Amino acid sequence: MRIISLLILLLICCSEYSFSQKINSTYRLNIQKTVEPIIIDGVMDELTWENADIATDFFMITPMDTSYSQVRTDVRMAYDDKHIYMIVINYHAIDGPYMVESLRRDFNFGKNDNFIFFMDPFEDQFNGFSFGANAAGAQWDGIMFDGGRIDLSWDNKWVSKVKNYEDKWIFEAAIPFKSIRYKPGIKEWGINFSRMDLKTTEKSGWAPVPRQFPSASLAYTGVLVWDEPPPHAGPNISLIPYGLGGISQNRAAGEQANYRRSFGFDAKVGLGTALNLDLTVNPDFSQVEVDRQITNLDRFELFFPERRQFFLENGDLFGNFGYETVRPFFSRRIGLNAPIHAGARLSGKINKDWRVGAMTMQTGAVEQDNLDPQNFSVFTLQRRVFSRSTLGAIVVNRQAGLFAPTLDKDKPALSGYDRNVGMEFNLASSNNLWTGKTFILKSFNPLQKGNGIAYATNLRYVSGNLYWNWQHEYVSENYTAEVGYVPRTGFYKAHPSIGYLFFPKSKKILSHGPEVNAKWFFDTKMNQTDNESYVSYKMRFRSQSNLAVWVAHDYIKLLQPFDPTNFSGDTLATGTEHRWYSLGSEFTSKPQSIFTYAISTRMGGYYADGERYNVSGEVGYRFQPYFSLALSANYNEIHLPEPWALTSFWLIGPRLDLTLTNNFFITAFAQYNEQINNINLNTRLQWRFKPASDIFLVFTDNYLPAPFLAKNRSVVLKFTYWWNI
């Protein structure tokens, strides 16, 4: 395995040297300083816009990437000492109203007529910011990482306005320099503009992007040329205090109502234009939307993404180290079982080539669980190499009782410390055809002896038709990552996949083709324990609907007792072997319809020569732009020998989004999970009375389905205000 890693690393380095020139460097948009005030009203009546350079003649990305777009889009930009300004004229190519899902912020890209742009203010083709809006005025903002991925949980302070006309819609925005990070003194930024028009089913971009890549790919940005270096943002300090009141009650435990009153604050301190210091004291995350429940038939821990705002900016520096199931740091481990008292985080760019991240968080003791106060700290350093690749290092430490005395020293709930150190290399060739990663991690824990090592390598190639990936992993039995996400240890894993797409000259079918995927797991003595293999055939229609069918074969040798229903408590024995075949299908309807739907099916074998049948789907209806309703349902039926016999689970989740304006939102949903015998109701009202300043009212209830008794409930009223000093 290590020889394979070295060979792949050599291929990575050779391929990187082959592609070093920025691809779309000839696409250049000039931006000039304005001396007149610009009013953000969606009306192009300022003299600045008449004299501004225009980005137009967009290229089609989908359904084809070989011609200009049929939909005309004109972009103009300007700036002053405090803001970047933009005005965009989005012309209609076909008569009729725009198509949007709702006024909900950070909307679904594929279900809305929208305009979005991507900024690379360091011109490193790796990190940046994304802003935009749909045709009804709902805002979109996110922080970009890994050369084209966007975290929409990031939220910042900016203003925009959309105004609709018979033949077009106009988007106008002002983005404060203080809301972004950028390198001082440089006069060229990477930039690209993306337009989604659902009536024509066209996605287009100013600088051309091959259709196999997202329009957000920073490898294909053009150049924003400043007439002089962007101004310094000046003192950049923001205080974000909060106050809340509420009531909660655990009725299942027979507790009395608990009244809450809490105060705290976050602070953002800009250290220059590229580094940011985040501070938090007594943070509260009660307004964060609860996780979507799923039916869990897996043998290992499930992953749920981070949603808390404090951990998000430059979060890729910390959370993207490693792979999806081998992460040395996972921020949701912090504050999971204990309150967070305070924390600090330094993150951002040191210069064009170096990024740094350092974070420390202190949690309190939990006496009933004999859990000591804990300190969580992580330090990471990243260096750009070649054109778009990076070298990185990380140190993660959990330490008990670092700033406070310990509780019962004879019976601690956790070991005294858990540490990880590691290095990784991320590949991204300049044309994005080659991507990959290789890393190694070492853990230290006083309760674990031996060689706590994890390492892995993957290499991926994506062209217009052919795509393939090779990935292998090794995690030793003694490897620990208590502040990470590593649901499985003691294995080797090989994961190859290959696929091919045909692009026919058809009025209905955009692309179709097969994909073969396999995962082989071995224990550390190279005895096979798992084999998951499947063959699928995928078809994408020009209407943007999708169809896929697949067949699969599974082999599993259980390494510990396992309940195949995750419900009954009866288990299959360690060492038993299980094989089965299964098949399934998936279909998603075209997103431009008022009524949308999706369905997936599965049937075939299961553990202990049993059978499993699954049907899941979602239907949605929208009354644009104010109202959308979605109903998702998942049904599993499992046939097993005694003592399980027939087991069935329903998971049903209706969701309502009411967006009266683009500043007032009501979200309500229910989740009935038969597997855990729970009904969850959650309602959240949000009023954004000023940019990035909100009032939240959140109701959360959990019930027993029968006789419909409340297990616990809470009501919280929270006020946050973003104050720039």
XYZ file of C-alpha atoms in Angstrom:
725
model
C 0.000 0.000 0.000
C 2.795 2.446 0.822
C 4.473 1.713 -2.534
C 1.176 2.469 -4.283
C 0.964 5.737 -2.329
C 4.438 6.751 -3.464
C 3.673 5.882 -7.093
C 0.461 7.885 -7.022
C 2.230 10.818 -5.363
C 4.868 10.733 -8.140
C 2.134 10.753 -10.788
C 0.460 13.635 -8.985
C 3.636 15.718 -9.035
C 4.290 14.968 -12.725
C 0.739 15.844 -13.719
C 0.932 19.102 -11.783
C 3.939 20.252 -13.757
C 1.995 19.575 -16.964
C -0.666 22.182 -16.167
C 0.580 25.431 -14.716
C -0.984 28.275 -16.695
C -4.228 29.905 -15.534
C -6.737 28.784 -18.128
C -9.041 31.783 -18.543
C -6.484 34.556 -18.035
C -7.613 36.271 -21.259
C -11.100 36.944 -19.843
C -10.620 40.276 -18.115
C -13.102 42.707 -16.581
C -11.935 46.176 -15.536
C -13.257 47.692 -12.318
C -12.899 51.412 -11.596
C -13.430 53.591 -8.572
C -16.626 55.628 -8.430
C -16.947 59.080 -6.895
C -20.746 59.206 -6.822
C -22.951 57.473 -4.249
C -24.569 54.288 -5.529
C -28.039 53.469 -4.261
C -28.818 49.758 -4.093
C -32.294 49.762 -5.643
C -32.107 47.535 -8.712
C -32.243 50.540 -11.041
C -29.316 51.307 -13.349
C -29.540 55.111 -13.218
C -26.059 56.055 -11.930
C -23.490 57.522 -14.316
C -20.963 55.013 -12.970
C -22.766 52.159 -14.697
C -22.801 53.903 -18.084
C -19.001 54.156 -18.024
C -18.279 50.732 -16.496
C -16.721 47.844 -18.381
C -19.243 45.086 -19.237
C -18.870 41.323 -18.881
C -21.256 39.790 -21.428
C -21.398 37.059 -24.094
C -21.614 34.257 -21.532
C -20.721 30.708 -22.524
C -23.130 27.828 -22.051
C -22.017 25.273 -19.446
C -25.048 22.976 -19.599
C -26.711 21.370 -21.422
C -23.766 21.843 -23.840
C -20.418 23.605 -23.381
C -19.540 24.257 -27.021
C -21.401 27.496 -27.768
C -22.448 30.865 -26.414
C -25.465 31.036 -24.137
C -28.875 31.859 -25.594
C -29.605 33.855 -22.435
C -28.006 37.302 -22.320
C -26.415 38.506 -19.079
C -24.558 41.829 -18.598
C -22.385 42.468 -15.527
C -20.848 45.772 -14.408
C -18.715 46.389 -11.331
C -17.347 49.405 -9.433
C -15.999 50.252 -5.992
C -15.362 53.049 -3.523
C -13.410 53.222 -0.280
C -15.813 50.914 1.575
C -17.712 48.703 -0.881
C -17.550 46.620 -4.015
C -20.607 47.329 -6.186
C -22.208 45.195 -8.846
C -25.204 45.490 -11.134
C -26.365 42.611 -13.326
C -28.997 42.672 -16.071
C -30.457 39.193 -16.502
C -32.444 39.224 -19.738
C -35.222 36.713 -20.427
C -34.720 34.449 -23.443
C -38.275 33.084 -23.289
C -41.419 34.965 -22.319
C -42.952 34.076 -18.993
C -42.410 34.568 -15.267
C -39.207 33.728 -13.463
C -38.961 30.438 -11.571
C -37.912 30.372 -7.926
C -38.480 28.106 -4.972
C -39.022 30.793 -2.331
C -37.371 33.820 -0.722
C -35.395 31.517 1.556
C -31.750 32.528 1.968
C -29.053 30.257 0.489
C -31.556 28.666 -1.870
C -31.163 25.438 -3.843
C -29.073 26.385 -6.887
C -30.796 24.037 -9.329
C -34.366 25.008 -8.373
C -34.137 28.776 -8.867
C -33.485 31.274 -11.653
C -30.387 32.888 -10.199
C -27.195 34.863 -10.692
C -24.141 33.986 -8.580
C -20.541 35.151 -8.762
C -17.329 33.681 -7.396
C -14.405 35.782 -6.173
C -10.839 34.577 -5.724
C -9.290 37.635 -4.019
C -5.912 35.942 -3.605
C -5.796 34.636 -7.181
C -4.740 31.257 -5.775
C -7.589 29.317 -7.478
C -8.307 27.591 -4.184
C -10.185 29.846 -1.717
C -12.714 32.607 -2.137
C -16.222 33.943 -1.590
C -19.539 33.570 -3.380
C -22.479 36.004 -3.469
C -25.667 36.205 -5.479
C -29.463 36.156 -5.505
C -32.379 34.418 -7.128
C -34.858 36.239 -9.376
C -37.115 37.044 -6.416
C -34.312 38.666 -4.373
C -33.358 35.896 -1.943
C -29.664 36.221 -1.076
C -26.944 33.614 -1.432
C -23.548 33.865 0.265
C -20.889 31.321 1.076
C -17.219 30.808 1.683
C -15.296 28.847 -0.961
C -12.637 26.191 -0.386
C -10.969 23.252 -2.163
C -11.021 25.126 -5.460
C -14.782 25.161 -5.966
C -16.736 23.889 -2.972
C -19.018 26.348 -1.145
C -20.124 26.364 2.498
C -23.460 28.195 2.529
C -23.660 28.145 6.328
C -21.231 31.073 6.306
C -23.138 34.349 6.712
C -21.928 37.932 6.499
C -23.033 41.539 6.240
C -23.934 42.907 2.777
C -26.953 44.353 0.962
C -28.641 43.637 -2.363
C -31.819 44.367 -4.297
C -33.586 42.602 -7.168
C -36.070 44.409 -9.401
C -38.163 42.622 -12.019
C -39.162 43.960 -15.433
C -41.126 42.400 -18.282
C -38.031 41.385 -20.256
C -35.385 41.102 -17.520
C -34.542 41.120 -13.846
C -31.798 43.282 -12.332
C -29.617 42.353 -9.391
C -27.669 45.113 -7.614
C -25.392 44.607 -4.606
C -22.924 46.324 -2.295
C -20.373 44.131 -0.505
C -18.258 45.795 2.201
C -14.530 45.210 1.980
C -14.783 44.347 5.671
C -16.985 41.345 4.874
C -14.324 39.536 2.851
C -10.627 38.731 3.135
C -8.168 39.716 0.407
C -4.494 40.274 -0.242
C -3.518 43.951 -0.095
C -1.597 45.479 -2.947
C -2.576 43.136 -5.787
C -4.565 44.479 -8.754
C -5.898 41.217 -10.188
C -8.467 38.925 -8.585
C -9.965 35.753 -9.964
C -13.678 36.111 -10.776
C -16.461 34.370 -12.642
C -20.204 34.857 -13.041
C -22.821 32.111 -13.248
C -26.404 32.319 -14.521
C -29.089 29.650 -14.131
C -32.168 30.064 -16.324
C -34.718 27.322 -15.738
C -37.039 28.246 -18.622
C -34.287 27.370 -21.108
C -32.602 24.882 -18.694
C -29.331 26.715 -19.379
C -26.475 27.210 -16.958
C -23.928 29.697 -18.299
C -20.746 31.438 -17.224
C -18.746 34.469 -18.327
C -15.406 32.639 -18.419
C -16.068 29.209 -19.995
C -16.237 26.155 -17.716
C -16.374 22.561 -19.051
C -19.693 20.948 -18.242
C -18.109 18.192 -16.117
C -17.125 20.835 -13.534
C -19.285 23.131 -11.402
C -19.516 26.767 -12.485
C -17.922 27.583 -9.114
C -14.610 25.996 -10.165
C -11.920 28.574 -9.328
C -9.572 26.929 -11.844
C -11.679 28.523 -14.602
C -12.141 32.047 -13.280
C -11.382 35.076 -15.399
C -9.579 38.138 -14.067
C -10.996 41.197 -12.294
C -8.547 44.030 -13.080
C -8.493 46.942 -10.600
C -7.489 50.408 -11.764
C -5.511 50.648 -8.520
C -4.991 48.211 -5.639
C -8.196 47.752 -3.575
C -8.339 50.061 -0.576
C -7.470 48.839 2.873
C -10.634 47.924 4.777
C -9.498 49.992 7.773
C -10.236 48.977 11.375
C -12.291 45.838 11.097
C -13.809 44.913 14.434
C -17.306 43.534 14.800
C -19.136 42.695 18.019
C -22.099 40.353 17.779
C -23.802 40.217 21.184
C -26.827 38.077 21.857
C -29.446 37.774 24.537
C -32.052 35.096 24.943
C -34.840 33.951 27.173
C -36.657 30.678 27.109
C -38.138 27.710 28.849
C -37.414 24.002 28.509
C -38.763 20.902 30.199
C -37.773 17.245 30.138
C -41.136 15.667 30.859
C -39.943 12.126 30.222
C -37.550 12.461 33.189
C -40.204 14.120 35.332
C -38.290 17.393 35.576
C -39.807 20.770 36.300
C -39.723 23.570 33.755
C -36.309 25.190 33.448
C -36.292 28.927 32.692
C -33.352 30.175 30.646
C -31.745 33.595 30.585
C -28.440 33.843 28.803
C -26.103 36.488 27.422
C -22.918 36.249 25.436
C -21.140 37.583 22.406
C -18.973 36.807 19.435
C -16.319 39.169 18.135
C -14.540 39.352 14.795
C -11.247 41.217 14.606
C -9.655 41.686 11.208
C -5.874 41.460 11.456
C -5.134 43.160 8.170
C -7.207 42.212 5.135
C -6.508 38.487 5.148
C -6.411 37.215 8.751
C -9.339 37.084 11.122
C -9.515 36.555 14.881
C -12.824 35.156 16.132
C -13.694 35.244 19.820
C -16.705 33.802 21.616
C -17.855 33.991 25.224
C -20.715 31.822 26.471
C -21.911 30.981 22.949
C -25.411 29.719 22.265
C -26.588 27.916 19.147
C -30.272 27.463 19.917
C -31.327 29.043 16.591
C -29.432 26.467 14.513
C -31.795 24.178 12.631
C -31.978 20.662 14.061
C -30.524 17.759 12.087
C -32.652 15.853 9.613
C -33.381 12.397 10.986
C -32.685 9.283 8.934
C -33.427 5.592 9.315
C -30.167 4.127 10.596
C -29.332 0.597 9.427
C -25.594 1.163 9.458
C -23.068 -0.608 11.682
C -21.114 2.579 12.326
C -21.676 6.114 13.588
C -23.454 8.490 11.208
C -22.056 11.878 10.176
C -24.000 15.137 10.573
C -22.490 18.405 9.271
C -21.475 21.399 11.374
C -24.043 24.222 11.325
C -22.757 26.565 14.036
C -21.594 29.892 12.620
C -18.531 30.295 14.845
C -16.820 27.220 13.377
C -17.477 27.954 9.696
C -15.204 30.686 8.327
C -12.055 28.996 6.980
C -13.519 25.798 8.428
C -11.891 23.787 5.629
C -8.498 24.406 7.246
C -9.612 22.361 10.249
C -12.405 20.030 9.141
C -11.240 18.994 5.665
C -8.012 17.391 6.817
C -8.236 13.693 5.989
C -11.185 11.964 4.293
C -14.900 11.763 4.956
C -14.494 8.839 7.374
C -10.945 9.576 8.581
C -11.096 13.082 10.063
C -8.688 13.995 12.882
C -10.823 17.055 13.730
C -14.612 17.380 13.731
C -15.915 20.535 15.414
C -19.225 18.962 16.441
C -17.304 17.013 19.092
C -16.853 20.335 20.924
C -19.776 21.169 23.175
C -21.518 17.892 22.398
C -21.832 16.815 26.043
C -20.680 19.916 27.909
C -21.270 23.678 27.697
C -18.738 25.847 25.874
C -17.495 28.674 28.103
C -15.244 30.519 25.671
C -13.137 30.114 22.590
C -10.800 31.845 20.154
C -9.861 31.147 16.565
C -7.259 32.709 14.281
C -7.585 31.825 10.607
C -6.840 33.105 7.143
C -4.022 34.003 4.810
C -0.534 34.989 5.868
C 0.353 35.710 2.250
C -0.516 34.337 -1.182
C 1.018 30.947 -0.435
C 0.482 30.402 3.306
C -2.731 29.865 5.315
C -2.923 29.337 9.051
C -5.582 28.164 11.460
C -5.426 28.027 15.254
C -8.348 27.421 17.585
C -8.864 26.772 21.280
C -12.177 26.092 23.028
C -12.857 25.568 26.732
C -15.819 23.548 27.974
C -17.151 23.188 31.492
C -17.512 20.181 33.751
C -20.590 17.939 33.816
C -20.733 16.479 37.312
C -23.523 13.943 36.725
C -21.397 12.350 33.973
C -18.136 12.815 35.895
C -16.867 14.743 32.869
C -13.953 17.047 33.592
C -13.566 20.492 32.037
C -11.976 20.017 28.646
C -9.774 22.110 26.426
C -9.928 21.501 22.677
C -7.143 22.985 20.582
C -6.129 22.589 16.967
C -3.374 24.166 14.893
C -3.053 23.804 11.136
C -0.725 25.279 8.534
C -1.184 25.097 4.768
C 1.286 25.961 2.010
C 0.387 26.311 -1.675
C 2.685 24.415 -4.042
C 2.788 24.261 -7.830
C -0.245 26.121 -9.255
C -3.251 24.942 -7.216
C -2.000 22.201 -4.873
C -1.268 22.441 -1.161
C 0.829 20.904 1.599
C -0.680 20.920 5.074
C 0.057 19.966 8.673
C -2.252 19.644 11.663
C -2.031 19.173 15.439
C -5.193 18.351 17.415
C -5.301 18.156 21.218
C -8.004 17.397 23.761
C -6.825 17.946 27.308
C -8.792 17.320 30.482
C -8.740 19.940 33.216
C -6.318 22.302 31.483
C -7.771 25.483 32.986
C -9.835 23.984 35.814
C -9.458 21.273 38.470
C -10.519 17.740 37.588
C -13.401 15.900 39.235
C -13.012 12.281 40.377
C -9.462 11.383 39.380
C -10.091 7.683 39.977
C -13.065 7.410 37.576
C -12.621 9.883 34.714
C -15.193 9.756 31.915
C -12.426 10.299 29.336
C -8.685 9.757 29.186
C -6.499 12.655 30.266
C -5.707 13.633 26.704
C -6.042 12.607 23.082
C -3.757 14.027 20.374
C -3.317 13.789 16.638
C -0.554 15.056 14.387
C -0.556 14.744 10.629
C 0.523 15.938 7.215
C -1.246 15.878 3.854
C -0.785 16.812 0.205
C -3.775 18.005 -1.845
C -3.571 17.888 -5.616
C -5.560 20.165 -7.926
C -4.109 20.569 -11.403
C -4.583 23.927 -13.081
C -7.240 22.545 -15.449
C -8.941 20.538 -12.668
C -8.685 17.257 -14.608
C -6.498 15.716 -11.889
C -7.369 15.941 -8.205
C -6.263 13.870 -5.251
C -4.976 13.701 -1.720
C -2.471 11.744 0.359
C -2.083 12.063 4.136
C -0.686 10.389 7.238
C -1.877 10.755 10.853
C -0.437 9.648 14.214
C -2.487 9.514 17.419
C -1.420 9.647 21.074
C -3.680 8.459 23.893
C -2.628 7.063 27.317
C -5.314 4.355 27.109
C -4.143 3.085 23.719
C -0.872 1.251 23.197
C 0.856 0.466 19.961
C 1.023 2.076 16.564
C -1.836 4.582 16.265
C -1.451 5.347 12.549
C -3.796 6.249 9.699
C -2.838 7.039 6.113
C -4.618 7.182 2.768
C -4.240 8.226 -0.873
C -6.609 8.902 -3.718
C -6.224 10.114 -7.299
C -9.168 11.224 -9.459
C -9.334 12.037 -13.162
C -12.359 13.733 -14.768
C -12.543 14.536 -18.478
C -15.544 15.310 -20.637
C -16.507 11.632 -20.988
C -14.261 9.449 -18.846
C -13.839 9.710 -15.096
C -12.143 7.374 -12.645
C -10.887 7.343 -9.077
C -8.536 5.191 -7.026
C -8.582 5.451 -3.245
C -7.073 3.331 -0.505
C -6.980 3.801 3.273
C -5.338 2.244 6.302
C -6.404 2.847 9.908
C -4.656 0.869 12.631
C -6.553 -0.809 15.464
C -5.019 1.536 18.039
C -5.656 4.775 16.169
C -7.844 7.218 18.143
C -9.362 10.574 17.217
C -11.662 11.622 20.054
C -12.002 15.114 18.540
C -12.419 13.688 15.053
C -14.752 11.495 13.072
C -13.348 7.992 12.563
C -16.243 5.544 12.885
C -14.125 2.499 12.021
C -10.578 1.391 12.911
C -8.368 -1.616 12.190
C -8.774 -1.915 8.429
C -7.324 -1.576 4.957
C -9.685 -0.252 2.303
C -9.391 -0.200 -1.495
C -11.982 1.822 -3.406
C -11.719 2.009 -7.205
C -14.432 3.478 -9.445
C -14.772 4.269 -13.140
C -17.489 5.767 -15.303
C -18.128 6.961 -18.826
C -20.649 9.487 -20.174
C -22.109 9.636 -23.672
C -23.435 12.982 -24.950
C -25.868 12.141 -27.755
C -27.309 14.590 -30.281
C -30.749 14.284 -28.771
C -33.490 16.770 -27.993
C -34.370 14.968 -24.762
C -31.259 13.246 -23.372
C -28.268 15.288 -22.265
C -25.983 12.472 -21.145
C -26.011 8.824 -20.149
C -23.480 6.213 -19.195
C -22.356 3.416 -16.852
C -20.408 3.542 -13.605
C -18.671 0.715 -11.740
C -17.784 1.133 -8.082
C -16.248 -1.232 -5.511
C -15.122 -1.063 -1.886
C -12.976 -3.825 -0.404
C -12.209 -3.886 3.337
C -9.524 -6.052 4.960
C -8.431 -6.363 8.555
C -4.838 -5.519 9.479
C -3.818 -9.121 8.693
C -5.242 -8.734 5.161
C -8.273 -10.966 5.720
C -11.262 -9.664 3.762
C -14.137 -8.404 5.904
C -16.322 -6.423 3.480
C -16.980 -6.113 -0.236
C -19.491 -3.584 -1.551
C -19.690 -3.572 -5.362
C -22.258 -2.025 -7.663
C -22.857 -1.188 -11.305
C -25.134 1.706 -12.206
C -26.402 3.368 -15.362
C -27.196 7.079 -15.142
C -29.209 9.264 -17.488
C -29.616 13.043 -17.380
C -32.326 14.677 -19.454
C -32.219 18.143 -21.001
C -35.141 19.081 -18.765
C -32.666 18.499 -15.857
C -34.529 15.457 -14.578
C -32.353 12.441 -13.704
C -32.745 8.669 -13.783
C -30.410 5.973 -12.448
C -30.668 2.191 -12.074
C -28.197 -0.026 -10.250
C -27.377 -3.573 -9.154
C -25.104 -4.406 -6.220
C -23.424 -7.265 -4.391
C -22.522 -7.108 -0.681
C -20.334 -9.333 1.462
C -19.898 -8.615 5.174
C -18.073 -10.557 7.880
C -19.177 -9.130 11.208
C -16.349 -8.049 13.495
C -18.668 -7.517 16.444
C -22.282 -8.354 17.327
C -24.779 -6.390 15.212
C -28.539 -5.908 15.259
C -29.566 -5.714 11.565
C -32.644 -3.668 12.504
C -30.847 -1.321 14.942
C -34.070 -1.636 16.929
C -34.803 -5.046 18.438
C -31.700 -5.576 20.574
C -31.149 -9.078 19.168
C -27.796 -9.428 17.425
C -25.996 -11.524 14.863
C -22.830 -13.177 16.140
C -19.300 -11.960 15.596
C -17.610 -13.774 12.732
C -20.786 -14.644 10.834
C -20.622 -14.049 7.079
C -23.400 -12.520 4.989
C -23.795 -12.187 1.208
C -26.601 -10.782 -0.897
C -27.564 -9.122 -4.174
C -29.814 -6.083 -4.520
C -31.053 -3.682 -7.164
C -32.651 -0.265 -7.195
C -33.539 2.888 -9.063
C -33.684 6.659 -8.555
C -35.588 9.376 -10.395
C -35.680 13.148 -9.836
C -38.140 15.325 -11.746
C -37.316 18.560 -13.533
C -36.787 21.393 -11.012
C -38.558 24.128 -13.000
C -42.007 22.668 -12.334
C -44.236 24.100 -9.627
C -44.806 20.508 -8.528
C -41.620 18.438 -8.132
C -40.979 14.897 -6.989
C -38.244 12.339 -6.479
C -38.395 8.611 -5.794
C -35.882 5.852 -5.091
C -36.382 2.114 -4.640
C -34.339 -0.808 -3.377
C -35.070 -4.518 -3.185
C -32.961 -7.583 -2.607
C -31.132 -9.540 0.023
C -30.010 -8.608 3.502
C -28.231 -10.065 6.528
C -28.919 -13.697 7.576
C -30.327 -14.593 4.128
C -33.089 -12.082 4.725
C -34.665 -9.528 2.430
C -34.945 -5.760 2.546
C -37.318 -3.518 0.599
C -37.069 0.254 0.620
C -39.080 3.012 -1.021
C -38.326 6.667 -0.386
C -39.458 9.837 -2.046
C -40.209 13.497 -1.783
C -42.905 15.657 -3.311
C -42.788 19.438 -3.306
C -45.109 22.258 -4.242
C -44.357 25.963 -4.345
C -46.428 29.099 -4.592
C -43.588 31.325 -5.686
C -41.987 33.194 -4.158
C -43.713 33.080 -0.780
C -44.504 29.480 0.014
C -43.057 26.008 -0.478
C -44.206 22.714 0.962
C -42.275 19.439 0.844
C -43.171 15.995 2.102
C -40.508 13.305 2.355
C -41.168 9.692 3.279
C -38.993 6.621 3.709
C -40.294 3.091 4.226
C -38.147 0.068 5.074
C -39.445 -3.486 5.301
C -37.002 -6.117 6.565
C -37.650 -9.868 6.455
C -35.350 -11.904 8.718
C -35.489 -15.254 10.488
C -36.499 -15.454 14.120
C -36.178 -13.688 16.510
C -36.566 -10.659 14.216
C -39.202 -11.898 11.723
C -40.825 -8.911 9.951
C -39.644 -5.416 10.897
C -40.821 -2.216 9.202
C -40.001 1.467 9.728
C -41.600 4.674 8.503
C -39.772 7.989 8.461
C -42.012 10.868 7.412
C -41.069 14.536 7.326
C -43.322 17.335 6.050
C -41.646 20.755 5.817
C -43.109 24.230 5.298
C -41.136 27.309 4.230
C -43.028 30.585 4.403
C -41.007 33.559 3.164
C -43.170 36.660 3.447
C -40.253 38.923 2.493
C -36.544 38.297 1.962
C -36.026 39.382 5.584
C -38.767 37.400 7.359
C -38.834 33.610 7.314
C -40.919 30.912 8.948
C -39.749 27.319 8.756
C -41.763 24.503 10.269
C -41.253 20.785 9.951
C -42.223 17.537 11.615
C -40.231 14.310 11.703
C -41.863 10.999 12.589
C -39.184 8.336 13.059
C -40.694 4.936 13.799
C -37.287 3.355 14.386
C -36.617 5.532 17.448
C -40.320 5.959 18.308
C -40.225 9.738 18.189
C -42.094 12.669 16.682
C -40.050 15.855 16.444
C -41.703 19.227 15.775
C -39.613 22.299 15.077
C -40.719 25.807 14.151
C -38.350 28.719 13.620
C -39.274 32.342 12.963
C -36.461 34.626 11.808
C -36.667 38.373 11.276
C -33.524 39.912 9.776
C -34.196 43.490 10.846
C -30.741 44.643 9.707
C -28.014 42.932 7.656
C -26.689 39.983 9.719
C -28.801 41.041 12.736
C -31.722 38.817 13.668
C -34.508 38.000 16.061
C -35.312 34.281 16.347
C -38.268 32.540 17.944
C -37.753 28.777 18.067
C -40.180 26.061 19.234
C -38.976 22.459 19.603
C -41.031 19.490 20.812
C -40.439 15.740 20.965
C -43.349 13.347 21.436
C -44.073 9.685 21.899
C -46.195 8.704 18.873
C -48.721 6.897 21.071
C -50.390 8.063 23.206
C -48.823 11.282 21.847
C -47.226 12.407 25.085
C -44.639 15.196 25.133
C -41.185 13.914 26.086
C -39.472 17.314 26.093
C -40.095 20.762 24.730
C -38.442 24.152 24.595
C -39.195 27.718 23.513
C -36.406 30.236 22.908
C -36.486 33.912 21.952
C -33.072 35.117 20.816
C -31.779 38.520 19.716
C -28.471 39.035 17.854
C -27.002 42.282 16.580
C -23.989 42.776 14.306
C -22.210 45.943 15.390
C -19.248 47.235 13.397
C -16.856 49.320 15.475
